[in-house]
Short mmCIF file of C-alpha atoms in Angstrom, two decimals:
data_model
loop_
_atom_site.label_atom_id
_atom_site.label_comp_id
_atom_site.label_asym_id
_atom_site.label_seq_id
_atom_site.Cartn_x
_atom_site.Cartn_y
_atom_site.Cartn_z
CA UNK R 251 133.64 137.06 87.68
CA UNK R 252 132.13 138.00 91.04
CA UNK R 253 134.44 137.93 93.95
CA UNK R 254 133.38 134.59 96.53
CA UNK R 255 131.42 136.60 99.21
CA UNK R 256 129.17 138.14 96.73
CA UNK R 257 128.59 134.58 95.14
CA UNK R 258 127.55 133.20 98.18
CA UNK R 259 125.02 136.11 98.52
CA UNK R 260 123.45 135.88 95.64
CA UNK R 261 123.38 132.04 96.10
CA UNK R 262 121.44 132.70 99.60
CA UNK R 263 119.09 134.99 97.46
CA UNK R 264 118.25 132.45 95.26
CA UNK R 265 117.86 130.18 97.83
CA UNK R 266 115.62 132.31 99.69
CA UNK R 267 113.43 132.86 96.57
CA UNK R 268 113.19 129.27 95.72
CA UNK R 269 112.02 128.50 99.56
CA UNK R 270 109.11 131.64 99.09
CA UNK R 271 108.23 130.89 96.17
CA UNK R 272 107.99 126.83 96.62
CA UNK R 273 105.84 128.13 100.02
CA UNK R 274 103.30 129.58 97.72
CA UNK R 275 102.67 127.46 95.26
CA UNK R 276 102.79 124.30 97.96
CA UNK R 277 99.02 124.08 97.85
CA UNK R 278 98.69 123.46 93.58
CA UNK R 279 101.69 121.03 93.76
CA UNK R 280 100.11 119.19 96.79
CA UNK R 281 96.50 119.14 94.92
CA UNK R 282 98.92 117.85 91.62
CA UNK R 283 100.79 115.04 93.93
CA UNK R 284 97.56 113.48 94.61
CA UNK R 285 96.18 113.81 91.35
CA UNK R 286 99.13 111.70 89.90
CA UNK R 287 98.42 109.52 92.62
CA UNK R 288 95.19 108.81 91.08
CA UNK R 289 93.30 110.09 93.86
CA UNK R 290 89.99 112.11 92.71
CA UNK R 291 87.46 112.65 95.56
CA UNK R 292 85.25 115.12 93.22
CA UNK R 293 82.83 113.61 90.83
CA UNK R 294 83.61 114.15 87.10
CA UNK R 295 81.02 117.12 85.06
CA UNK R 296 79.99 116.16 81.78
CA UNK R 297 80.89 118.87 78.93
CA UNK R 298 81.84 119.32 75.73
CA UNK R 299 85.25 119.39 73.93
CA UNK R 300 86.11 122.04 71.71
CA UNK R 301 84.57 119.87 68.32
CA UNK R 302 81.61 119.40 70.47
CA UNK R 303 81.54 115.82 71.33
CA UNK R 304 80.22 115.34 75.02
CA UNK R 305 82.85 114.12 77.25
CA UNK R 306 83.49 114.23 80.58
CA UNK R 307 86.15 116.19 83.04
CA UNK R 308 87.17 116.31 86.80
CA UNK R 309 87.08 119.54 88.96
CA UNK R 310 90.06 122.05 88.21
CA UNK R 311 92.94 121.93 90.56
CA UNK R 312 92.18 125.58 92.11
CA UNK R 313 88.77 123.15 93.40
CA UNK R 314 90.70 120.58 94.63
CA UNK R 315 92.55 122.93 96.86
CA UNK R 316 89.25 123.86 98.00
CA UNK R 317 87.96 120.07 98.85
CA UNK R 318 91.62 120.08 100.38
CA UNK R 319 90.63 122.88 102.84
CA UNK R 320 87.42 122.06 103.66
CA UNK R 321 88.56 118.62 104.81
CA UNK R 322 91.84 120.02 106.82
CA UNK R 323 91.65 123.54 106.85
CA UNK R 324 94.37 126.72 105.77
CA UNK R 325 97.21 124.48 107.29
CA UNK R 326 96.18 121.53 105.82
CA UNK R 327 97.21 122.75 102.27
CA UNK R 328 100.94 122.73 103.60
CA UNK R 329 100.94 119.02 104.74
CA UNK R 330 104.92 118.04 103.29
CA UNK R 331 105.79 121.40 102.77
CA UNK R 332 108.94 120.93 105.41
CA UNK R 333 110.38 118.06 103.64
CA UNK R 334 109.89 119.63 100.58
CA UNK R 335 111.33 122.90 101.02
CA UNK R 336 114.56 120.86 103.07
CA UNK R 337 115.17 118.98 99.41
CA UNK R 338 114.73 122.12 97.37
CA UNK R 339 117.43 123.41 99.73
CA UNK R 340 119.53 120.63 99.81
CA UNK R 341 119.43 119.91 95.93
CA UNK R 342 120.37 123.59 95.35
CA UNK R 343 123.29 123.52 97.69
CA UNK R 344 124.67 120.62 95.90
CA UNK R 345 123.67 121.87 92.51
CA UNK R 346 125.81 124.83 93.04
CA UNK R 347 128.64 122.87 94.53
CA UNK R 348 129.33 120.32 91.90
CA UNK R 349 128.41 122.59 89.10
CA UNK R 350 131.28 125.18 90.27
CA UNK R 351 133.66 122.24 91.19
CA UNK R 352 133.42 121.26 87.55
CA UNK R 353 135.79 123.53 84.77
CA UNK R 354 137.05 123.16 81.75
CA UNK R 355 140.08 125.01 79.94
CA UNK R 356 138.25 126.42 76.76
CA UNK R 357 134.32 128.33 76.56
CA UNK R 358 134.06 128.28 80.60
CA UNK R 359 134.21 132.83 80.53
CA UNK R 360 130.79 133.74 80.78
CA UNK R 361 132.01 137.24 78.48
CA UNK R 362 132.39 134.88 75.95
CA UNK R 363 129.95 136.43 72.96
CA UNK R 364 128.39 133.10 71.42
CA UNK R 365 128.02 134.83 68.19
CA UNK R 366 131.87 135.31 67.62
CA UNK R 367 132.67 131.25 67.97
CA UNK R 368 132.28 128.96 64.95
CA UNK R 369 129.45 126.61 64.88
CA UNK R 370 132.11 123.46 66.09
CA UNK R 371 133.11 125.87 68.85
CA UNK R 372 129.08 127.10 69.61
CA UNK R 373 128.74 123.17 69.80
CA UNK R 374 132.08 122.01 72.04
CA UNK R 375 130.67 124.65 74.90
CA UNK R 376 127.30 123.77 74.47
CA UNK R 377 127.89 119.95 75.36
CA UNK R 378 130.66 121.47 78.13
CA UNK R 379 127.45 123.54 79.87
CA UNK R 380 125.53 120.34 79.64
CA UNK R 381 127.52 118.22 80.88
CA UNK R 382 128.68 119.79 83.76
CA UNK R 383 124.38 120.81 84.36
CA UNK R 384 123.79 116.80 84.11
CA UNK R 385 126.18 116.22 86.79
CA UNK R 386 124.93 119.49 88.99
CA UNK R 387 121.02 118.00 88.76
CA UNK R 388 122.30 114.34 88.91
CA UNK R 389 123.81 115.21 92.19
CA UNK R 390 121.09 117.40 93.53
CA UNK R 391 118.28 114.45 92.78
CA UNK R 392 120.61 111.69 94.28
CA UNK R 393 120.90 114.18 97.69
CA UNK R 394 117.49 115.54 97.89
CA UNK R 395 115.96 112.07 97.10
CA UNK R 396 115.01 110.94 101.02
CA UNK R 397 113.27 114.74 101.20
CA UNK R 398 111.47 114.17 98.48
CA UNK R 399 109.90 110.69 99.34
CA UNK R 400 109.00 111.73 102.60
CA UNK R 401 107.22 114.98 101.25
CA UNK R 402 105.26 112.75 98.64
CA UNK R 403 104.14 110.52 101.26
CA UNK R 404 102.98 113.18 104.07
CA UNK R 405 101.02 114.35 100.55
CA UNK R 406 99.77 110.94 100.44
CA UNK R 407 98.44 110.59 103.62
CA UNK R 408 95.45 112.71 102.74
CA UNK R 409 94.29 109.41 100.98
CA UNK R 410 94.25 107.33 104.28
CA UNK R 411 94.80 109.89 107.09
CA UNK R 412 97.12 107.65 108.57
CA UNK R 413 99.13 110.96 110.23
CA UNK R 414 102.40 108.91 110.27
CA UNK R 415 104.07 111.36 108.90
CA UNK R 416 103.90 114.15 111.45
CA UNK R 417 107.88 115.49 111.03
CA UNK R 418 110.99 114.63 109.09
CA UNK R 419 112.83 113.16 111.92
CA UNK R 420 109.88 110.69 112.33
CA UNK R 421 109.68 109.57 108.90
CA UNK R 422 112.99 108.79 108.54
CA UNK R 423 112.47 106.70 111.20
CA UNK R 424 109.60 104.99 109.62
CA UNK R 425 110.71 104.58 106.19
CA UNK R 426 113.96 102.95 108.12
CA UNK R 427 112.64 100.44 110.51
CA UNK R 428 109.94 99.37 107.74
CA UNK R 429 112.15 99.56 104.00
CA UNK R 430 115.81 100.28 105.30
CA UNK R 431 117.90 102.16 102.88
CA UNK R 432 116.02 101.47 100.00
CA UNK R 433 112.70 103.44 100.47
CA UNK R 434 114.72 106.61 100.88
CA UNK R 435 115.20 106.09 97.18
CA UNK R 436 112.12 104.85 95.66
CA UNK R 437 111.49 106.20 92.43
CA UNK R 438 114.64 107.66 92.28
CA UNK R 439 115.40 106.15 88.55
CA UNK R 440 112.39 107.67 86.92
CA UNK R 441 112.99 110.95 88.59
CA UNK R 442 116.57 110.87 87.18
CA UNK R 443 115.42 109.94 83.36
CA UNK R 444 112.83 112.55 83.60
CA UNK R 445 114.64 115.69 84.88
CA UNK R 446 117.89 114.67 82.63
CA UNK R 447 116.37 113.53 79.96
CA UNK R 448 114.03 116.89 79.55
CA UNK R 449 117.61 118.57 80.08
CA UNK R 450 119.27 117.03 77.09
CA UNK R 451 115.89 116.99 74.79
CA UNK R 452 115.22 120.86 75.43
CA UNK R 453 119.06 122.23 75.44
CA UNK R 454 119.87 119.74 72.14
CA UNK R 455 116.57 121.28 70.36
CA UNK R 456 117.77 124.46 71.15
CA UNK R 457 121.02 124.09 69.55
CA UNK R 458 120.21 122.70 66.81
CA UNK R 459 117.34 125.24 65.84
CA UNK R 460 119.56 128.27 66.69
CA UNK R 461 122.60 127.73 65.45
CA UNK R 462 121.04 125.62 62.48
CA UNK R 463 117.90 126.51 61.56
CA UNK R 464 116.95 130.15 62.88
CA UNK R 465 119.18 133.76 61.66
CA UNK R 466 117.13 136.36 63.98
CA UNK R 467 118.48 137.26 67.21
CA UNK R 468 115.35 138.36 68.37
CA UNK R 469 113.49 135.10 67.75
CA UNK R 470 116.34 132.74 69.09
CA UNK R 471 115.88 134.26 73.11
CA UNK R 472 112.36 132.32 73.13
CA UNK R 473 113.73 129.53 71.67
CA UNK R 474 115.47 128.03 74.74
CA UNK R 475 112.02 128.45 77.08
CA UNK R 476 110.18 126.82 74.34
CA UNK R 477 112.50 124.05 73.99
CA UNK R 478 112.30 123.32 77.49
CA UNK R 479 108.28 123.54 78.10
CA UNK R 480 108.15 120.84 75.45
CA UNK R 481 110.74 118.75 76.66
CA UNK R 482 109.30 118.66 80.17
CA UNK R 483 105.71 117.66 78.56
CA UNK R 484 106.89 114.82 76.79
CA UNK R 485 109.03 113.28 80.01
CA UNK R 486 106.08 114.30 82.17
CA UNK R 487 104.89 110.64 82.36
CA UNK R 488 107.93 109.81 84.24
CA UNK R 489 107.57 111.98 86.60
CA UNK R 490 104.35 110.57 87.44
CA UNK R 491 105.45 107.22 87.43
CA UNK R 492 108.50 108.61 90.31
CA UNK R 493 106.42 109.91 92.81
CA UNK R 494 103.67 106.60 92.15
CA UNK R 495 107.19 104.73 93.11
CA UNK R 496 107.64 106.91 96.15
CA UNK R 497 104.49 105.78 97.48
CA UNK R 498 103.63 102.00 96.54
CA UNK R 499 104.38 99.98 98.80
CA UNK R 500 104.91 102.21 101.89
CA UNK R 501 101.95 100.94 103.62
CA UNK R 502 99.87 103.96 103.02
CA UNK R 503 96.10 103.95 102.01
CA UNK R 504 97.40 105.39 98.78
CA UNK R 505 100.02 103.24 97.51
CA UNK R 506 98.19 100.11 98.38
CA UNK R 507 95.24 98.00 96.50
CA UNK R 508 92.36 99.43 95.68
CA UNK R 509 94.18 102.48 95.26
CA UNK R 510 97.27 101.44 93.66
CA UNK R 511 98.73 98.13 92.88
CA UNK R 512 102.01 97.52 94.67
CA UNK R 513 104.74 97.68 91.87
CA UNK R 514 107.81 95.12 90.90
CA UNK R 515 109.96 98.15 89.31
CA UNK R 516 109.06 101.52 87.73
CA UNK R 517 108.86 99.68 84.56
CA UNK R 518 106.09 97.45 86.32
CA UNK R 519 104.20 101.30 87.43
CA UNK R 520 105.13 102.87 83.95
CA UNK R 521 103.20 99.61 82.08
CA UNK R 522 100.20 99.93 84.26
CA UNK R 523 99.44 103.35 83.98
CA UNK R 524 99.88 103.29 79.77
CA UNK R 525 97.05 100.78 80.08
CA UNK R 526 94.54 103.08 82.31
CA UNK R 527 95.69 105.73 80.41
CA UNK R 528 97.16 107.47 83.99
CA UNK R 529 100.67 108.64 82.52
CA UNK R 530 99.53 112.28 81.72
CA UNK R 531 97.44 112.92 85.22
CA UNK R 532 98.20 116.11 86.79
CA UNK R 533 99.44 117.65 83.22
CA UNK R 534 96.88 120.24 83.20
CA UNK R 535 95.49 121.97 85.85
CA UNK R 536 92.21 123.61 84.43
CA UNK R 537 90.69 120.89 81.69
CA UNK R 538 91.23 117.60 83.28
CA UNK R 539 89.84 114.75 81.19
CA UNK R 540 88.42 111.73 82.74
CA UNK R 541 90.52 108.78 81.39
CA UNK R 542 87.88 106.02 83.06
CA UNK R 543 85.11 104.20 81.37
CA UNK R 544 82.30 105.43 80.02
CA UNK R 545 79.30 104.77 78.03
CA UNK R 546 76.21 105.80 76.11
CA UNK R 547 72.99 105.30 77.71
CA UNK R 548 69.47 106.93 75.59
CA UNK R 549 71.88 108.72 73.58
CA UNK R 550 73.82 110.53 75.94
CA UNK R 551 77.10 109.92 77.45
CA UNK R 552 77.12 108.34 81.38
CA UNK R 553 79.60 107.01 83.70
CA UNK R 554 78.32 103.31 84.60
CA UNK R 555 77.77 102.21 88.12
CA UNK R 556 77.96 99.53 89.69
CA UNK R 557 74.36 99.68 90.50
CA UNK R 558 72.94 99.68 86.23
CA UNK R 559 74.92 96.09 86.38
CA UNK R 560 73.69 94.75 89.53
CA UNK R 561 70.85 91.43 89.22
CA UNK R 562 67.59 92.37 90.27
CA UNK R 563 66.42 90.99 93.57
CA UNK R 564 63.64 88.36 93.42
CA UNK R 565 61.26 88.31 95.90
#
């Protein structure tokens, strides 16, 4: 085990590489905020999917960011990326803090070979690991929770350019004086069921195919990382339903009729976007269908308008 100081210095290093790293990606994850806000300034391109039937599909991300700097400029990409960065901090601190608080008598020796235990024993540490992970993350979402609603809503802002939002310090004075408690934690239910439920899914399938279903040591490596990818995809809807939460009903352009519907519960924001078919935006970054309606018009494939249902003037 490695003596305290150099703990804390490779926890620093991590830290540090989680705050660079978070700095330059910002721009895609600000473009993919507003995207599961269901904001789309660009018009949608008619193409054709891969059997050939004509459908049509937004602008890429990477042209979002662009629309995003041409509006704002360079800086303008980074709106939120202090409040951010303060709750990727914060949830790391006390990710490391509860997760090394936490010990338990048998499997905790990281020299442990996994190969050597019995398939009860593989099974006892792998629910130990969990467990203590679920409480590390649980903590770290519960902490970082404020940060993150105030970085979704400075994203959000683009919507309305209301310019609220102009510092931390301020919008925790907003969020205050207009929800109290309560809005630091909006959406904090969904986030929770989507980062610990992907947790359990992935590590689970992971067990269960290598200790059950695959022999090759080489294969079972990949295993884990797959496990994971498709455990985040299929709690991905939550996630967009958390950060909708975060922002209806703040008062913002972009939680508010037309653009959103001002929710009783997530359950409420979860319902309505299974109907539009809104639970998946954001999911890809290159190929983005467009869920609205569309129809076919001398034999091709249109978006209406309001203007092919309008009644004809009479003069």
């Amino acid at each position: 085990m490695a003596p305290p100081e150099k703990k804390d210095e490779l926890t620093w290093m991590h830290v540090l590489v989680r705050v660079f790293l978070n700095s330059t990606t910002h721009p895609i994850e600000y473009a993919k905020v507003l995207i599961q806000l269901g904001h789309e300034p660009l018009k949608p391109y008619k193409s054709r999917t891969v059997f050939g039937r004509e459908a049509f599909y937004y602008p890429s991300v990477f042209s979002y960011i662009v629309h995003i700097k041409n509006r704002d400029g360079f800086f303008g990409c980074y709106r939120g990326l202090g409040a951010k960065l303060t709750a990727n901090i914060v949830s790391g601190i006390a990710f490391q803090r509860v997760t090394e608080s936490i010990k338990f008598q048998e499997f905790d020796d990281d020299v442990i070979e996994v190969e050597n235990l019995t398939i009860k024993e593989r099974t006892q540490r792998f629910l130990q690991n969990t467990s203590r992970e679920t409480a590390g993350r649980a903590a770290a979402i519960l902490v970082s929770q404020p940060f993150h609603v105030i970085a979704v809503r400075c994203m959000a802002e683009f919507v309305g350019e209301e310019g609220k939002y102009t510092g931390i310090f301020t919008a925790v004075g907003i969020i205050y004086k207009e929800q109290g408690v309560k809005g630091f934690f909006c959406g904090l239910i969904p986030r929770l069921l989507c980062d610990l439920t992907a947790l359990w899914l992935g590590k689970t399938l992971a067990h269960i195919i290598n200790n059950y279903l695959l022999e090759d040591r080489d294969l079972k490596q990949y295993v884990s990382a797959s496990m994971n990818f498709l455990a985040s995809a299929m709690t991905y809807p939550l996630q967009v339903v958390a950060n909708c939460m975060a922002v209806s009903g703040s008062g913002l352009a972009a939680g508010s009729p037309p653009n959103m519907p001002i929710f009783s519960g997530w359950m409420d924001c979860y319902s309505h976007l299974r109907q539009i078919r809104g639970l998946k935006r954001g999911s890809s970054m290159l190929w983005r269908p467009f869920t609205g309606p569309t129809m076919m018009m001398g034999g091709s494939l249109e978006i209406p308008s309001s203007s092919m249902f309008s009644t004809p003037s009479v003069s």
